[in-house]
GROMACS .gro file of C-alpha atoms in nm:
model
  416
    1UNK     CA    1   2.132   0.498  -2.053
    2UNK     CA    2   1.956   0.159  -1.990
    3UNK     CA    3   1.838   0.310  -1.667
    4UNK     CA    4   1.677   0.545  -1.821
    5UNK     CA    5   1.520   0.332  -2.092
    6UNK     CA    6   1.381   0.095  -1.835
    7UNK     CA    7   1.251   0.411  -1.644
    8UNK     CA    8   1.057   0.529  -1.934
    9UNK     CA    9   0.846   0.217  -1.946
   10UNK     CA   10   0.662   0.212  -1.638
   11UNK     CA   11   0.403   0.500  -1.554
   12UNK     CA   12   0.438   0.808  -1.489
   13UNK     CA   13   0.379   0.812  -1.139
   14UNK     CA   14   0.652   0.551  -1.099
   15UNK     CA   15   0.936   0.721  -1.228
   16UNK     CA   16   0.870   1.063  -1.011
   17UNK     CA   17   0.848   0.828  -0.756
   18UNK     CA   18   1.196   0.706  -0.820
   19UNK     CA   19   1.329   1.033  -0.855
   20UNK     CA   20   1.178   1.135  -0.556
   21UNK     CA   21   1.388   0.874  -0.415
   22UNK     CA   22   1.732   0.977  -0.553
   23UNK     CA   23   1.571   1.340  -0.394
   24UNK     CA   24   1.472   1.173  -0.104
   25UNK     CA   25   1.840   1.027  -0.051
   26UNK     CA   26   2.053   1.295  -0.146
   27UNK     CA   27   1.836   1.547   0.105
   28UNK     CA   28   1.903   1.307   0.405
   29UNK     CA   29   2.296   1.200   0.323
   30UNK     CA   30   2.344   1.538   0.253
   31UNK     CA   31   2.269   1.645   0.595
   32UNK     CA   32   2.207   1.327   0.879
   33UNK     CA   33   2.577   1.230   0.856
   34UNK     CA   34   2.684   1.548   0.963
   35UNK     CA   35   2.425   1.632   1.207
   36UNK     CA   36   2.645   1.436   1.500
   37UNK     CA   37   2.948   1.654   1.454
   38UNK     CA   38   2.715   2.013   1.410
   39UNK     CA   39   2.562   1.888   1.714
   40UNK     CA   40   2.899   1.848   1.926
   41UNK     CA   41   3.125   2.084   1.779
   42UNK     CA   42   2.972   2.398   1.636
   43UNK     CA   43   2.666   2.413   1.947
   44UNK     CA   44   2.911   2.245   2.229
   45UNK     CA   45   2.659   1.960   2.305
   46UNK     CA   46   2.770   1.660   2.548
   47UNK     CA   47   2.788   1.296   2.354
   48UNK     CA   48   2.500   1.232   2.630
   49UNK     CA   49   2.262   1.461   2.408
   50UNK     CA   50   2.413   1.432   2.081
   51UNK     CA   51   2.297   1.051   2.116
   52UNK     CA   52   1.917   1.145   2.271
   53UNK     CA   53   1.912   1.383   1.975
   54UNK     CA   54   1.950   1.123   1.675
   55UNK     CA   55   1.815   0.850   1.919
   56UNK     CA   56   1.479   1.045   1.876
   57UNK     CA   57   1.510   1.068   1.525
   58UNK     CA   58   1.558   0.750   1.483
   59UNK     CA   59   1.329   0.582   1.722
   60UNK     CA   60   1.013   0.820   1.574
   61UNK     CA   61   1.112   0.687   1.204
   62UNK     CA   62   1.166   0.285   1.293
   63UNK     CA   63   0.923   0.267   1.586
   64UNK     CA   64   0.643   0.445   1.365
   65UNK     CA   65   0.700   0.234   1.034
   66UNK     CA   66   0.306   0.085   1.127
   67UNK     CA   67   0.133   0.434   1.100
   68UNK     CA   68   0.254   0.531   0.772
   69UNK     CA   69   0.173   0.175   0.668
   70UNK     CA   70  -0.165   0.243   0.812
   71UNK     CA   71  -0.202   0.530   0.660
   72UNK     CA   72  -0.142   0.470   0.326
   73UNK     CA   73  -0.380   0.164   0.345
   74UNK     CA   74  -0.656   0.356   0.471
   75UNK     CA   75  -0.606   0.697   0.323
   76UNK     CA   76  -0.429   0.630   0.008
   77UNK     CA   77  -0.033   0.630  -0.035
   78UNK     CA   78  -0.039   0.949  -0.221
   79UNK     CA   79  -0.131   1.171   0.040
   80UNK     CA   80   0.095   1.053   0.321
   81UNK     CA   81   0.383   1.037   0.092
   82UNK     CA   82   0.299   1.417   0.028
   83UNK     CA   83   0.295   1.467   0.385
   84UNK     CA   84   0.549   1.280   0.527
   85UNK     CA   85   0.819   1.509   0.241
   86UNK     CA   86   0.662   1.772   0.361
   87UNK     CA   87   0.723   1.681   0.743
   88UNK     CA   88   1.093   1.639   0.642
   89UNK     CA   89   1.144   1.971   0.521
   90UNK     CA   90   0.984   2.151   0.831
   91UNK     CA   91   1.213   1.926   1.022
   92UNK     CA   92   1.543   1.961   0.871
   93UNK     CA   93   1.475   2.342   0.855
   94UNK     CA   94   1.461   2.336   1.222
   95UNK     CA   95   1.798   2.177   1.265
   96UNK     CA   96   1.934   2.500   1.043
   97UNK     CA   97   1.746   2.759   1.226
   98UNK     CA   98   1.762   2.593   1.596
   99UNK     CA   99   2.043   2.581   1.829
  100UNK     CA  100   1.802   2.513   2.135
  101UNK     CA  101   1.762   2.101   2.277
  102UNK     CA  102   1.374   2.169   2.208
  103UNK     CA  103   1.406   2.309   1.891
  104UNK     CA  104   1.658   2.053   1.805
  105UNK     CA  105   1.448   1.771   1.950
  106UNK     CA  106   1.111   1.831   1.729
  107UNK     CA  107   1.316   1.843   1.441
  108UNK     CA  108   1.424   1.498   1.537
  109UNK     CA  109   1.078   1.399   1.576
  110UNK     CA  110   0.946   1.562   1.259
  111UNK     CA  111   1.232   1.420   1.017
  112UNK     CA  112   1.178   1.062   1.195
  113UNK     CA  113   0.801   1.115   1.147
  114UNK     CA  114   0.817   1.192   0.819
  115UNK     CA  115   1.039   0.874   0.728
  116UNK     CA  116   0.795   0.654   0.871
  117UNK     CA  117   0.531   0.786   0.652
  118UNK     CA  118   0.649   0.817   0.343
  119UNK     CA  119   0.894   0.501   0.369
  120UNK     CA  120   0.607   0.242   0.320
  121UNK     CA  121   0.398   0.503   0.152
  122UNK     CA  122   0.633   0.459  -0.155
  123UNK     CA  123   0.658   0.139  -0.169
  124UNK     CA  124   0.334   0.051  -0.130
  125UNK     CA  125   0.218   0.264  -0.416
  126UNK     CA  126   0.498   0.134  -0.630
  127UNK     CA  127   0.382  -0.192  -0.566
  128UNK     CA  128   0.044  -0.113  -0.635
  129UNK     CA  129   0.143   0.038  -0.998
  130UNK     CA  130   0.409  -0.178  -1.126
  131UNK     CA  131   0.157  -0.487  -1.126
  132UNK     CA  132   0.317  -0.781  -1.248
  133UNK     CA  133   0.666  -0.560  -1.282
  134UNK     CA  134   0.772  -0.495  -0.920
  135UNK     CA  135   1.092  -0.692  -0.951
  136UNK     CA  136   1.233  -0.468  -1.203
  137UNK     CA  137   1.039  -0.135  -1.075
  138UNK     CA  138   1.246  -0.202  -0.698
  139UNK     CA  139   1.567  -0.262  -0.898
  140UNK     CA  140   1.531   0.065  -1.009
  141UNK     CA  141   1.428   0.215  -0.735
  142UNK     CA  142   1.740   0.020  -0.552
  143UNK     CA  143   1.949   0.213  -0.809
  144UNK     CA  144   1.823   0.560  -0.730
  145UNK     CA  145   1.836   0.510  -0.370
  146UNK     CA  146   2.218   0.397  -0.393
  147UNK     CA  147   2.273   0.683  -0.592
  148UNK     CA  148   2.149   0.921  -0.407
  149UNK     CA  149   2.314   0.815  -0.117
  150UNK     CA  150   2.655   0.848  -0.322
  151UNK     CA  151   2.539   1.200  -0.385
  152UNK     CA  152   2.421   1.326  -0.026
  153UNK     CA  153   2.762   1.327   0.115
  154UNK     CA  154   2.950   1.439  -0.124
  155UNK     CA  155   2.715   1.739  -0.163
  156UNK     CA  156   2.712   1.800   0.208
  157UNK     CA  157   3.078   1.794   0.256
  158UNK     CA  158   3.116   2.128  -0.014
  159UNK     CA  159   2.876   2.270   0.125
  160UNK     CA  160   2.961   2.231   0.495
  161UNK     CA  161   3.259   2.452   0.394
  162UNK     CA  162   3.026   2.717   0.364
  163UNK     CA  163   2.840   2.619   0.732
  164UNK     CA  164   2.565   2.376   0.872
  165UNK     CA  165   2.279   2.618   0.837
  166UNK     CA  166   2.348   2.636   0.429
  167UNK     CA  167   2.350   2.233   0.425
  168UNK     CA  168   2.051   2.192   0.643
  169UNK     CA  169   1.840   2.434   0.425
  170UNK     CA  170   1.946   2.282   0.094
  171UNK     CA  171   1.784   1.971   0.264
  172UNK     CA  172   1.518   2.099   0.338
  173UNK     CA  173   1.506   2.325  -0.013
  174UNK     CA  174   1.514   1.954  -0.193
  175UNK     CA  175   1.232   1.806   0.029
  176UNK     CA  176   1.038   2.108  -0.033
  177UNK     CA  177   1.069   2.058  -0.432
  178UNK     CA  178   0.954   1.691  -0.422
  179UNK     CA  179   0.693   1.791  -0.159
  180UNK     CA  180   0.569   2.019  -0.459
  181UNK     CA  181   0.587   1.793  -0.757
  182UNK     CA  182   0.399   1.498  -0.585
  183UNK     CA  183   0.113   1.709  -0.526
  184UNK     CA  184   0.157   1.846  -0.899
  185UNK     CA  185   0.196   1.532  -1.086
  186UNK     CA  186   0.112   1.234  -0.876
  187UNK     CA  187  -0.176   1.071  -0.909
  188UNK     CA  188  -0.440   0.918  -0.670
  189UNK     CA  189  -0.533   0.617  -0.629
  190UNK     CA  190  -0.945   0.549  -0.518
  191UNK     CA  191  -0.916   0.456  -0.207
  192UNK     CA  192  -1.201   0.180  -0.085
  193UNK     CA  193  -1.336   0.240   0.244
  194UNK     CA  194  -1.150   0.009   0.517
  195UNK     CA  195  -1.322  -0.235   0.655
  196UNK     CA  196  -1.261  -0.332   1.035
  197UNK     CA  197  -1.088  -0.136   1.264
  198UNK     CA  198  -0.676  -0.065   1.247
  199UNK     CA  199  -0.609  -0.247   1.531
  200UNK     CA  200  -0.779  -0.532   1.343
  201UNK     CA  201  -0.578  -0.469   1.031
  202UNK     CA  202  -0.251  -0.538   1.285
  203UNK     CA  203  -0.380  -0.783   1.415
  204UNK     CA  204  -0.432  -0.967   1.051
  205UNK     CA  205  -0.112  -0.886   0.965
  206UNK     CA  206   0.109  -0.984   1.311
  207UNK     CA  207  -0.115  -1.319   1.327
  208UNK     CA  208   0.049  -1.437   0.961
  209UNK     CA  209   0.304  -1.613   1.126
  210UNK     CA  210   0.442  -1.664   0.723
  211UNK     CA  211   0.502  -1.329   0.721
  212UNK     CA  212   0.663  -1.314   1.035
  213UNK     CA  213   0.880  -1.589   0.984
  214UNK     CA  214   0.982  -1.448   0.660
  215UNK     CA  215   1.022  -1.099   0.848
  216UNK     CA  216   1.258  -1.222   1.103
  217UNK     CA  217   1.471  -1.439   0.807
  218UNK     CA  218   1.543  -1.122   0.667
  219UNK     CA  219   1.709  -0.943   0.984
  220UNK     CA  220   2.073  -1.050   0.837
  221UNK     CA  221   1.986  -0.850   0.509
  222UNK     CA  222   1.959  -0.550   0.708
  223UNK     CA  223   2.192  -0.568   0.998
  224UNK     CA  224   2.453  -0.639   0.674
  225UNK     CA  225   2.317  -0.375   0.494
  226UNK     CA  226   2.378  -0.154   0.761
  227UNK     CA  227   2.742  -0.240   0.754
  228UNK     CA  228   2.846  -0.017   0.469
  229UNK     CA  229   2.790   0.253   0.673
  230UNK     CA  230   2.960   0.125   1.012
  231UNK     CA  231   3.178  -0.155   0.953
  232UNK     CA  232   3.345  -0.172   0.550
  233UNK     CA  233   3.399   0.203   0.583
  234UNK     CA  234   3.597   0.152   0.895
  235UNK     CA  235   3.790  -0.129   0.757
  236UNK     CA  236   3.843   0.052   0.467
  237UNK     CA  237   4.042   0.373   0.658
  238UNK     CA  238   4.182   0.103   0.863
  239UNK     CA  239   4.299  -0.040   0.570
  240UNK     CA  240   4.464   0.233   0.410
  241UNK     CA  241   4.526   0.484   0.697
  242UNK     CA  242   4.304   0.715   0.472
  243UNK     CA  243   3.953   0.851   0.625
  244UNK     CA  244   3.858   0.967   0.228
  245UNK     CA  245   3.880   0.556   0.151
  246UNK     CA  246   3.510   0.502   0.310
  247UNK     CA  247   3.381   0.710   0.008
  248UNK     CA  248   3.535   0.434  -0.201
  249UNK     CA  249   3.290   0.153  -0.028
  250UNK     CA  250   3.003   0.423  -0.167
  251UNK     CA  251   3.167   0.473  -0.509
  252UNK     CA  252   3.203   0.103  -0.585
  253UNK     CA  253   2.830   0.058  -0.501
  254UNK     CA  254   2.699   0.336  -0.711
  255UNK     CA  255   2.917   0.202  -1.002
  256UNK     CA  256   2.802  -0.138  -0.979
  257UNK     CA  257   2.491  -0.076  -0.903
  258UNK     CA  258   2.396   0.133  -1.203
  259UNK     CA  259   2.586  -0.093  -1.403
  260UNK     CA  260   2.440  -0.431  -1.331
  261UNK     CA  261   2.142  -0.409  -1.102
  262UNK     CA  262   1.877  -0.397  -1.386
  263UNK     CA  263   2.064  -0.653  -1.541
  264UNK     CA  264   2.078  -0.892  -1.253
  265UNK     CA  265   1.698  -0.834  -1.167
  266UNK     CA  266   1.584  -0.954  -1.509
  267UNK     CA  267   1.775  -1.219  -1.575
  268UNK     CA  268   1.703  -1.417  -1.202
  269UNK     CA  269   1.332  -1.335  -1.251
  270UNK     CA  270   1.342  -1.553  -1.608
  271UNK     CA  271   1.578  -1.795  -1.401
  272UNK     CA  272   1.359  -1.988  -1.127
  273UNK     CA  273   1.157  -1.877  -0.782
  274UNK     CA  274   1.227  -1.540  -0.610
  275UNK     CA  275   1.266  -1.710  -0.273
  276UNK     CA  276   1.579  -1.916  -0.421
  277UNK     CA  277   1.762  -1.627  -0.539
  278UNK     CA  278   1.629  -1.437  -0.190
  279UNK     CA  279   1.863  -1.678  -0.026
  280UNK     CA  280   2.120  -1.661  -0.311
  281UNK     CA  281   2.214  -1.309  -0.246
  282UNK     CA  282   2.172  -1.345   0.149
  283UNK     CA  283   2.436  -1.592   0.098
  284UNK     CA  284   2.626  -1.400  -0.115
  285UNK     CA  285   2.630  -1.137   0.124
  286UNK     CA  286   2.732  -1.340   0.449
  287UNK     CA  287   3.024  -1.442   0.235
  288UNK     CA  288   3.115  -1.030   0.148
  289UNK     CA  289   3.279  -1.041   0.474
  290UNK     CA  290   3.561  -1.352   0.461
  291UNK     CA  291   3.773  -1.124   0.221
  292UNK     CA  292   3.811  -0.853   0.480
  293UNK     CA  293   3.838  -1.072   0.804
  294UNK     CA  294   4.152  -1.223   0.597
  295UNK     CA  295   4.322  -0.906   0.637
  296UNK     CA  296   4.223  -0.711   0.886
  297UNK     CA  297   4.562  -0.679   1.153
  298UNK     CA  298   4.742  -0.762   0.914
  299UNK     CA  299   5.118  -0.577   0.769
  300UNK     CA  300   5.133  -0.502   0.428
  301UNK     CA  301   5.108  -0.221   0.173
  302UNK     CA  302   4.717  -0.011   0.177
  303UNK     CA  303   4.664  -0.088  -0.133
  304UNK     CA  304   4.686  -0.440  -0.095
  305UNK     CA  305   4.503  -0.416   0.228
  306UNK     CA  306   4.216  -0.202   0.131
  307UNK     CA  307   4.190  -0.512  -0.209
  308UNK     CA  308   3.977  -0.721  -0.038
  309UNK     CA  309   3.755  -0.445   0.166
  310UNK     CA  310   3.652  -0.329  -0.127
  311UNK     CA  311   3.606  -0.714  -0.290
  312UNK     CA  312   3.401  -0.747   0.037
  313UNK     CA  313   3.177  -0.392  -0.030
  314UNK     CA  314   3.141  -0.550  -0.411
  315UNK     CA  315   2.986  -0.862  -0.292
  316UNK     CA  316   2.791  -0.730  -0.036
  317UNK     CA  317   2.639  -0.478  -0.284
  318UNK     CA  318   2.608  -0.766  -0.572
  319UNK     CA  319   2.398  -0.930  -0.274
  320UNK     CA  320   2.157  -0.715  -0.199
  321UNK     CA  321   2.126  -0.661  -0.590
  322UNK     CA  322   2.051  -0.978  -0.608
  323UNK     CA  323   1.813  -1.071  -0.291
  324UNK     CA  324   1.614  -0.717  -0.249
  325UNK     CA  325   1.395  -0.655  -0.554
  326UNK     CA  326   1.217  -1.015  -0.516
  327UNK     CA  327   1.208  -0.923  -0.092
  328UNK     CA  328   0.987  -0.593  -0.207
  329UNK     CA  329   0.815  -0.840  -0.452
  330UNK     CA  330   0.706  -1.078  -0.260
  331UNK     CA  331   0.547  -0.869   0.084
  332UNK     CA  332   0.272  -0.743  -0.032
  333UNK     CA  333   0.156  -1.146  -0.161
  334UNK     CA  334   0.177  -1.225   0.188
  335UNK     CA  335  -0.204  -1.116   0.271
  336UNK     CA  336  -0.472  -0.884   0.113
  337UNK     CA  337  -0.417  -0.576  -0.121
  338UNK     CA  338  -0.564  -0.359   0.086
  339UNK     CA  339  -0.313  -0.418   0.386
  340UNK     CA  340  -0.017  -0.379   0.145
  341UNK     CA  341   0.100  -0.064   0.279
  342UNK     CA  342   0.029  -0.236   0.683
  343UNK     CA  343   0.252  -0.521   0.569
  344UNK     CA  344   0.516  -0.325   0.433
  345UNK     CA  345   0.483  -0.093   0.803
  346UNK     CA  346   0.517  -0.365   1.001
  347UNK     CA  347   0.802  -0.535   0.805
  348UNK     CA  348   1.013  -0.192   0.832
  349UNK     CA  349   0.968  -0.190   1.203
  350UNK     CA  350   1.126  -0.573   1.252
  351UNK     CA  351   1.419  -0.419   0.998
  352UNK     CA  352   1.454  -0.138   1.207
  353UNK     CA  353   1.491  -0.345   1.538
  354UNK     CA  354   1.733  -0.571   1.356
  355UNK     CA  355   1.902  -0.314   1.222
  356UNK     CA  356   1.989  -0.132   1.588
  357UNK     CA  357   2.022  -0.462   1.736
  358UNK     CA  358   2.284  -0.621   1.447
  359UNK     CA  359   2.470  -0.282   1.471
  360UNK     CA  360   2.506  -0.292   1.879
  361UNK     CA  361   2.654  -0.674   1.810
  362UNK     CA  362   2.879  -0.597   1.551
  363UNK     CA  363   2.980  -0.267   1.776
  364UNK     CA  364   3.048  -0.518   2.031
  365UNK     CA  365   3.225  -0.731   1.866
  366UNK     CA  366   3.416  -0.445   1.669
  367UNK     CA  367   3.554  -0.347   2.058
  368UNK     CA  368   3.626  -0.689   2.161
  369UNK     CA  369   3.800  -0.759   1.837
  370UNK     CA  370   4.007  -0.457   1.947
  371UNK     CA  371   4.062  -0.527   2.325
  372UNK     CA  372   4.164  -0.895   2.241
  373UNK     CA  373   4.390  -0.887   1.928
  374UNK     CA  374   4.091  -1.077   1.717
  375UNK     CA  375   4.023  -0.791   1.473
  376UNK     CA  376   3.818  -1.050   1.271
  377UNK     CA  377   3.565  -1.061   1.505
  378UNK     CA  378   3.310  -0.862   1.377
  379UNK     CA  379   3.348  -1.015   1.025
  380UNK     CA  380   3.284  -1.341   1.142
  381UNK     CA  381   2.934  -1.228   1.301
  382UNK     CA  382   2.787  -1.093   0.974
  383UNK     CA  383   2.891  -1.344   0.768
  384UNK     CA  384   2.676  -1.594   1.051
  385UNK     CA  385   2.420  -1.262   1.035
  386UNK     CA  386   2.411  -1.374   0.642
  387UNK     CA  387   2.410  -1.724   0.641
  388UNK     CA  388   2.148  -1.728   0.902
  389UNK     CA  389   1.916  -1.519   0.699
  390UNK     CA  390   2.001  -1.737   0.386
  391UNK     CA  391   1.933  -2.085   0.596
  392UNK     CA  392   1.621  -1.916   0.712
  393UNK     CA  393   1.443  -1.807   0.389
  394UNK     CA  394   1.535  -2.130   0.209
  395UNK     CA  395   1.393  -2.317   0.467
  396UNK     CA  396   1.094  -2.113   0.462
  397UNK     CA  397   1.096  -2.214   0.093
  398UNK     CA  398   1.087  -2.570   0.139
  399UNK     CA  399   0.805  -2.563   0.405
  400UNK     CA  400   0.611  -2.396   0.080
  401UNK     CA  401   0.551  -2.086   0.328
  402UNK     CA  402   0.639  -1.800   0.078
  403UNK     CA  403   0.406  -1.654  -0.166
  404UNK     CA  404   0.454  -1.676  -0.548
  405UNK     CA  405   0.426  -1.362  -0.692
  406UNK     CA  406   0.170  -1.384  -1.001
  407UNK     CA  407   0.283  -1.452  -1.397
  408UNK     CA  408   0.196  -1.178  -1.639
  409UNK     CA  409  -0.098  -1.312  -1.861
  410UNK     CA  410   0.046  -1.155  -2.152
  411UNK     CA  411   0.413  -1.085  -2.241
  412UNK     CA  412   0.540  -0.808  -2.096
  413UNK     CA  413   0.647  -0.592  -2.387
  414UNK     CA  414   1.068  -0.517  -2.424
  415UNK     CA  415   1.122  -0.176  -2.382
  416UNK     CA  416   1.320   0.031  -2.613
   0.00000   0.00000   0.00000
């Protein structure tokens, strides 16, 4: 119910934008996850084109972060965010109605596309309305997202007992719905002409070597992040001999997160800088990964073995409770307003590179914890991930290299 409360004080155009992202979760979880297996099993495909497949998908979302960034700076964030959902649900329709590799691949392109538009699109519109609130309007919007993605698989997994073509469209059917109600009810923003060139505008941004810096300190957030979906779920079945126990990692995220995030958000912002609790929760997230390294190979009953996995999922959500409001808050102080939506591009493109490059170490690692009877391999690298990232931002912090976002000049009124 708080959620909701807290919802009901921002604009209007805010909270459809966090619905759209519970939407905009649920449509992808619901189908993405289960696109590798369709791909292999029910159309016969090698693991050689299963992997080109979502490689392009994910390659036209992460590699094209910049242009929606662009785009929303120099066209306004309404309209791509209208396009890129509407991108999605041509492209997920595609993977229910195509069985051929072109067919297949342009979907790929087309749901990647339209992630890389919308992506900084909403964010940078979110940014733009919340004002002096965008702490607490990203901790919801960190709520919905988790949510969502809580929802998405569970939804796909009844309805992939019907068949992949009835999962696919319902993705699409749900992109197609938020598609129409941005156009309905969003509004636009006046959009001042740009001045310079685009190229310029990247070049503005990729010469703030603050914002690089600060870009590159935050690759252990999201190669961590990333790890709910590779490595806690498979230490959780590991764990308990149970492949239903990943879903747990999800539950206890959802749980706490709609419990506490909102919570957590407005107490640290009353409670010191953003960059010290930035580095707080990367911390707190390097350290999500000693409970599970302690067990891992070890004898012992599941229960008691899947303990401190899920301790580990706990912390690591608490973490990025804690550290990724104030990261959202603080980007777009990094340069002008009118290049919010190019610095939030730009920043999603470094993620994106850390995130494939974290996973392919931790896969390593993951093997040759395997292979050599040192199962707590992988842990060990993200919690160094973490407290690199941590170590990084707080010495950004001393150097005095980090914005401060700007007080309120009134108080900002409680909500009911």
């Amino acid at each position: 119910m708080r959620t909701w409360r807290e919802m009901r004080g921002f604009p209007l155009a805010v909270q459809l934008l966090l619905v759209n992202q519970l939407g905009v979760n649920t449509g992808f979880y619901l189908l993405i996850p289960y696109l590798a297996t369709h791909l292999s099993d029910n159309l016969g495909m090698s693991a050689a084109v299963v992997g080109i497949v979502l490689g392009v998908r994910n390659l036209s979302q992460q590699g094209l972060f910049i242009i929606g960034g662009s785009a929303s700076d120099r066209l306004g964030a309404r309209g791509v965010i209208i396009a890129g959902c509407a991108l999605r649900t041509v492209g997920f329709a595609l993977f229910a109605l195509g069985d051929d590799l072109g067919v297949l691949l342009a979907a790929s392109v087309l749901s990647g596309l339209a992630g890389a538009l919308f992506n900084p699109a909403v964010r940078t519109y979110i940014a733009q309305e919340a004002d002096e609130r965008k702490a607490e309007a990203f901790a919801l919007f960190n709520v919905f997202a988790t949510t969502g993605a809580l929802i998405g698989p569970l939804l796909g997994s009844a309805l992939l007992l019907v068949d992949f073509r009835t999962s696919a469209l319902t993705a699409a059917g749900i992109f197609a719905v938020l598609t129409v109600a941005q156009a309905l009810v969003l509004p636009a923003h006046k959009v001042e002409p740009g001045q310079g060139t685009v190229l310029g505008d990247w070049r503005e941004v990729l010469g703030n070597r603050a914002f690089l810096a600060f870009a590159l300190a935050m690759v252990g957030m999201f190669t961590l992040e990333n790890q709910l979906y590779l490595l806690l779920p498979d230490g959780a079945r590991r764990a308990t001999g149970w492949d239903g126990a990943a879903g747990l990692v999800f539950l206890v995220g959802t749980l706490t997160n709609l419990a506490l995030q909102l919570r957590i958000t407005r107490a640290l912002k009353a409670r010191g800088d953003r960059a010290r609790w930035i580095a707080t929760g990367l911390g707190l997230m390097a350290v999500a990964f000693l409970p599970p390294a302690l067990v891992v190979g070890s004898s012992g009953h599941p229960v008691l073995r899947a303990l401190p996995v899920l301790a580990g999922a706990l912390l690591l959500y608490l973490g990025v409770m804690v550290a990724q409001p104030f990261v959202m808050e603080l980007i777009p102080g990094f340069g002008r307003s009118e290049l919010t939506g190019t610095y939030f591009g730009i920043f999603y493109v470094v993620s994106g590179i850390a995130a494939a490059v974290g996973n392919t170490v931790v896969g390593w690692a993951m093997d040759a914890g395997e292979r050599g009877d040192t199962d707590w391999l992988p842990w060990a690298c993200c919690a160094l991930f973490g407290l690199a990232s941590a170590l990084g931002v707080a010495w950004l912090h001393r150097t005095g290299s980090l914005p401060t976002p700007q007080k309120p000049a009134v108080p900002v009124p409680a909500t009911a």
